Short mmCIF file of C-alpha atoms in Angstrom, two decimals:
data_model
loop_
_atom_site.label_atom_id
_atom_site.label_comp_id
_atom_site.label_asym_id
_atom_site.label_seq_id
_atom_site.Cartn_x
_atom_site.Cartn_y
_atom_site.Cartn_z
CA MET Y 1 105.23 100.32 134.34
CA GLU Y 2 105.99 97.33 136.55
CA LEU Y 3 108.10 94.67 134.83
CA PRO Y 4 109.44 91.37 136.11
CA GLU Y 5 112.90 92.10 137.51
CA GLU Y 6 114.72 89.74 135.15
CA LEU Y 7 113.05 91.33 132.12
CA ARG Y 8 113.75 94.85 133.38
CA GLN Y 9 117.43 93.99 133.83
CA ALA Y 10 117.62 92.44 130.36
CA LEU Y 11 116.00 95.53 128.81
CA GLU Y 12 118.39 97.86 130.62
CA ALA Y 13 121.56 95.83 130.05
CA ASP Y 14 124.23 97.31 127.80
CA ASP Y 15 125.05 93.80 126.62
CA ALA Y 16 122.44 92.41 124.22
CA GLU Y 17 123.28 88.84 125.28
CA GLU Y 18 121.18 89.14 128.44
CA PHE Y 19 118.13 90.08 126.37
CA HIS Y 20 118.82 87.29 123.87
CA LEU Y 21 118.99 84.74 126.70
CA LEU Y 22 115.59 85.91 127.88
CA LEU Y 23 114.22 85.64 124.33
CA ARG Y 24 115.46 82.07 123.98
CA ARG Y 25 113.34 81.05 126.98
CA ARG Y 26 110.10 82.17 125.26
CA ARG Y 27 108.09 82.43 128.46
CA PRO Y 28 104.45 83.55 128.09
CA GLU Y 29 104.85 86.03 130.95
CA ASP Y 30 107.74 87.70 129.13
CA GLN Y 31 105.68 87.98 125.94
CA ALA Y 32 102.85 89.55 127.92
CA ALA Y 33 105.28 92.02 129.53
CA LEU Y 34 106.84 92.92 126.15
CA LEU Y 35 103.37 93.45 124.69
CA ALA Y 36 102.57 95.78 127.59
CA LEU Y 37 105.51 97.95 126.49
CA LEU Y 38 103.84 98.57 123.11
CA THR Y 39 102.19 101.76 124.17
CA PRO Y 40 102.79 105.41 123.32
CA ASP Y 41 102.85 106.08 127.08
CA PRO Y 42 105.79 108.47 127.66
CA SER Y 43 106.71 106.61 130.86
CA VAL Y 44 107.88 103.67 128.72
CA PRO Y 45 111.49 104.30 127.70
CA PRO Y 46 111.71 104.28 123.88
CA ASP Y 47 114.66 101.89 124.08
CA HIS Y 48 112.53 99.38 126.01
CA ARG Y 49 109.78 99.69 123.40
CA THR Y 50 112.30 99.15 120.58
CA LYS Y 51 113.72 96.05 122.29
CA ALA Y 52 110.19 94.76 122.89
CA LEU Y 53 109.41 95.13 119.18
CA TYR Y 54 112.62 93.32 118.30
CA GLY Y 55 111.88 90.50 120.72
CA LEU Y 56 108.31 90.03 119.59
CA GLY Y 57 109.48 89.89 115.98
CA GLN Y 58 112.12 87.31 116.86
CA TRP Y 59 109.54 85.07 118.50
CA GLY Y 60 107.49 85.07 115.30
CA ASP Y 61 104.06 84.90 116.93
CA PRO Y 62 101.62 86.56 114.49
CA THR Y 63 99.11 87.25 117.28
CA VAL Y 64 101.18 90.34 118.20
CA VAL Y 65 100.68 91.99 114.78
CA PRO Y 66 97.58 94.02 115.82
CA ALA Y 67 99.43 95.49 118.82
CA ILE Y 68 102.38 96.48 116.64
CA THR Y 69 100.24 98.01 113.88
CA ARG Y 70 98.19 100.00 116.44
CA LEU Y 71 101.41 101.50 117.81
CA LEU Y 72 103.01 102.35 114.44
CA PRO Y 73 101.42 105.81 113.96
CA GLU Y 74 102.75 106.92 117.35
CA LEU Y 75 106.40 106.02 116.72
CA ASP Y 76 109.38 108.09 115.65
CA ASP Y 77 111.56 106.86 112.80
CA ARG Y 78 113.67 104.61 115.03
CA GLY Y 79 110.55 103.04 116.49
CA LYS Y 80 108.98 102.60 113.05
CA ILE Y 81 112.11 100.84 111.83
CA ALA Y 82 111.95 98.42 114.78
CA ALA Y 83 108.22 97.84 114.29
CA LEU Y 84 108.51 97.28 110.54
CA SER Y 85 111.43 94.90 111.04
CA ALA Y 86 109.30 92.92 113.49
CA LEU Y 87 106.34 92.91 111.08
CA GLY Y 88 108.63 91.56 108.37
CA ARG Y 89 109.08 88.45 110.51
CA LEU Y 90 105.34 88.09 111.08
CA PRO Y 91 103.75 87.36 107.70
CA THR Y 92 100.05 88.13 107.91
CA PRO Y 93 97.77 90.16 105.65
CA GLN Y 94 97.72 92.89 108.33
CA SER Y 95 101.52 93.04 108.57
CA THR Y 96 101.85 93.12 104.78
CA ALA Y 97 99.36 96.00 104.61
CA ALA Y 98 101.25 97.96 107.30
CA LEU Y 99 104.54 97.41 105.49
CA ALA Y 100 103.01 98.52 102.20
CA GLU Y 101 101.75 101.71 103.84
CA HIS Y 102 105.25 102.61 104.97
CA VAL Y 103 106.91 102.41 101.56
CA HIS Y 104 105.59 105.99 101.26
CA ASP Y 105 106.94 107.25 104.62
CA ALA Y 106 108.80 110.56 104.64
CA SER Y 107 111.98 108.87 105.90
CA PRO Y 108 114.06 106.98 103.33
CA GLN Y 109 115.33 104.67 106.11
CA VAL Y 110 111.78 103.77 107.12
CA ARG Y 111 110.92 103.15 103.46
CA LYS Y 112 114.03 100.97 103.13
CA THR Y 113 113.00 98.87 106.13
CA ALA Y 114 109.53 98.40 104.66
CA VAL Y 115 110.99 97.37 101.28
CA VAL Y 116 113.42 94.89 102.87
CA ALA Y 117 110.64 93.39 105.00
CA LEU Y 118 108.31 93.10 102.01
CA SER Y 119 111.06 91.43 99.99
CA LYS Y 120 110.98 88.51 102.46
CA SER Y 121 107.28 87.93 101.84
CA GLU Y 122 105.76 85.57 99.32
CA ALA Y 123 102.41 87.38 99.45
CA PRO Y 124 101.20 88.65 96.06
CA GLU Y 125 100.35 92.01 97.68
CA ALA Y 126 103.95 92.37 98.86
CA ARG Y 127 105.29 91.61 95.39
CA ALA Y 128 102.86 94.13 93.83
CA THR Y 129 103.98 96.82 96.29
CA LEU Y 130 107.62 96.13 95.50
CA ARG Y 131 106.91 96.49 91.78
CA GLU Y 132 105.24 99.87 92.47
CA VAL Y 133 108.26 101.02 94.49
CA ALA Y 134 110.62 99.84 91.75
CA ALA Y 135 108.67 101.92 89.23
CA ALA Y 136 107.93 105.09 91.20
CA GLU Y 137 110.24 105.55 94.22
CA PRO Y 138 111.94 108.96 93.95
CA VAL Y 139 115.18 107.79 95.62
CA GLU Y 140 117.29 105.79 93.17
CA TRP Y 141 118.92 103.38 95.64
CA LEU Y 142 115.50 102.50 97.07
CA ARG Y 143 114.11 101.96 93.56
CA ASP Y 144 117.05 99.66 92.88
CA LEU Y 145 116.52 97.79 96.14
CA ALA Y 146 112.88 97.14 95.26
CA ALA Y 147 113.77 96.19 91.70
CA ARG Y 148 116.32 93.63 92.93
CA ALA Y 149 113.71 92.15 95.27
CA VAL Y 150 111.20 91.86 92.43
CA SER Y 151 113.74 90.33 90.06
CA ALA Y 152 114.57 87.68 92.67
CA GLU Y 153 111.03 86.26 92.35
#
């Protein structure tokens, strides 16, 4: 996949500062390039995809939610965590629904990310999901995490 040189360098840099500088600029062409990385195409390095998810979440533009939710089923746990974290910064009904779906993921870390993201939402659906997790989650620390989020209402 062909990326603008500056973006490619920022994605490949060991130092996160270069990527953060690029994010602060908020250029439309960079958003388009990051969106293009949201594909299950094996030629896209998973690290680039993860950074793209992070960046899109940081920008807070809810128009990217459909692209992120389409990609979710194709991701490994690390990718899901990045995608769910991004969705937590993009409060829409579609992002809330995707987060709610992942409170039942096989991975406790993915479930944790979904719970934390839902806890930031004011949506009634998010609060209802957190109450369900607090009542039925098999892992105690996750139940407690959801219960604390619900009690903070």
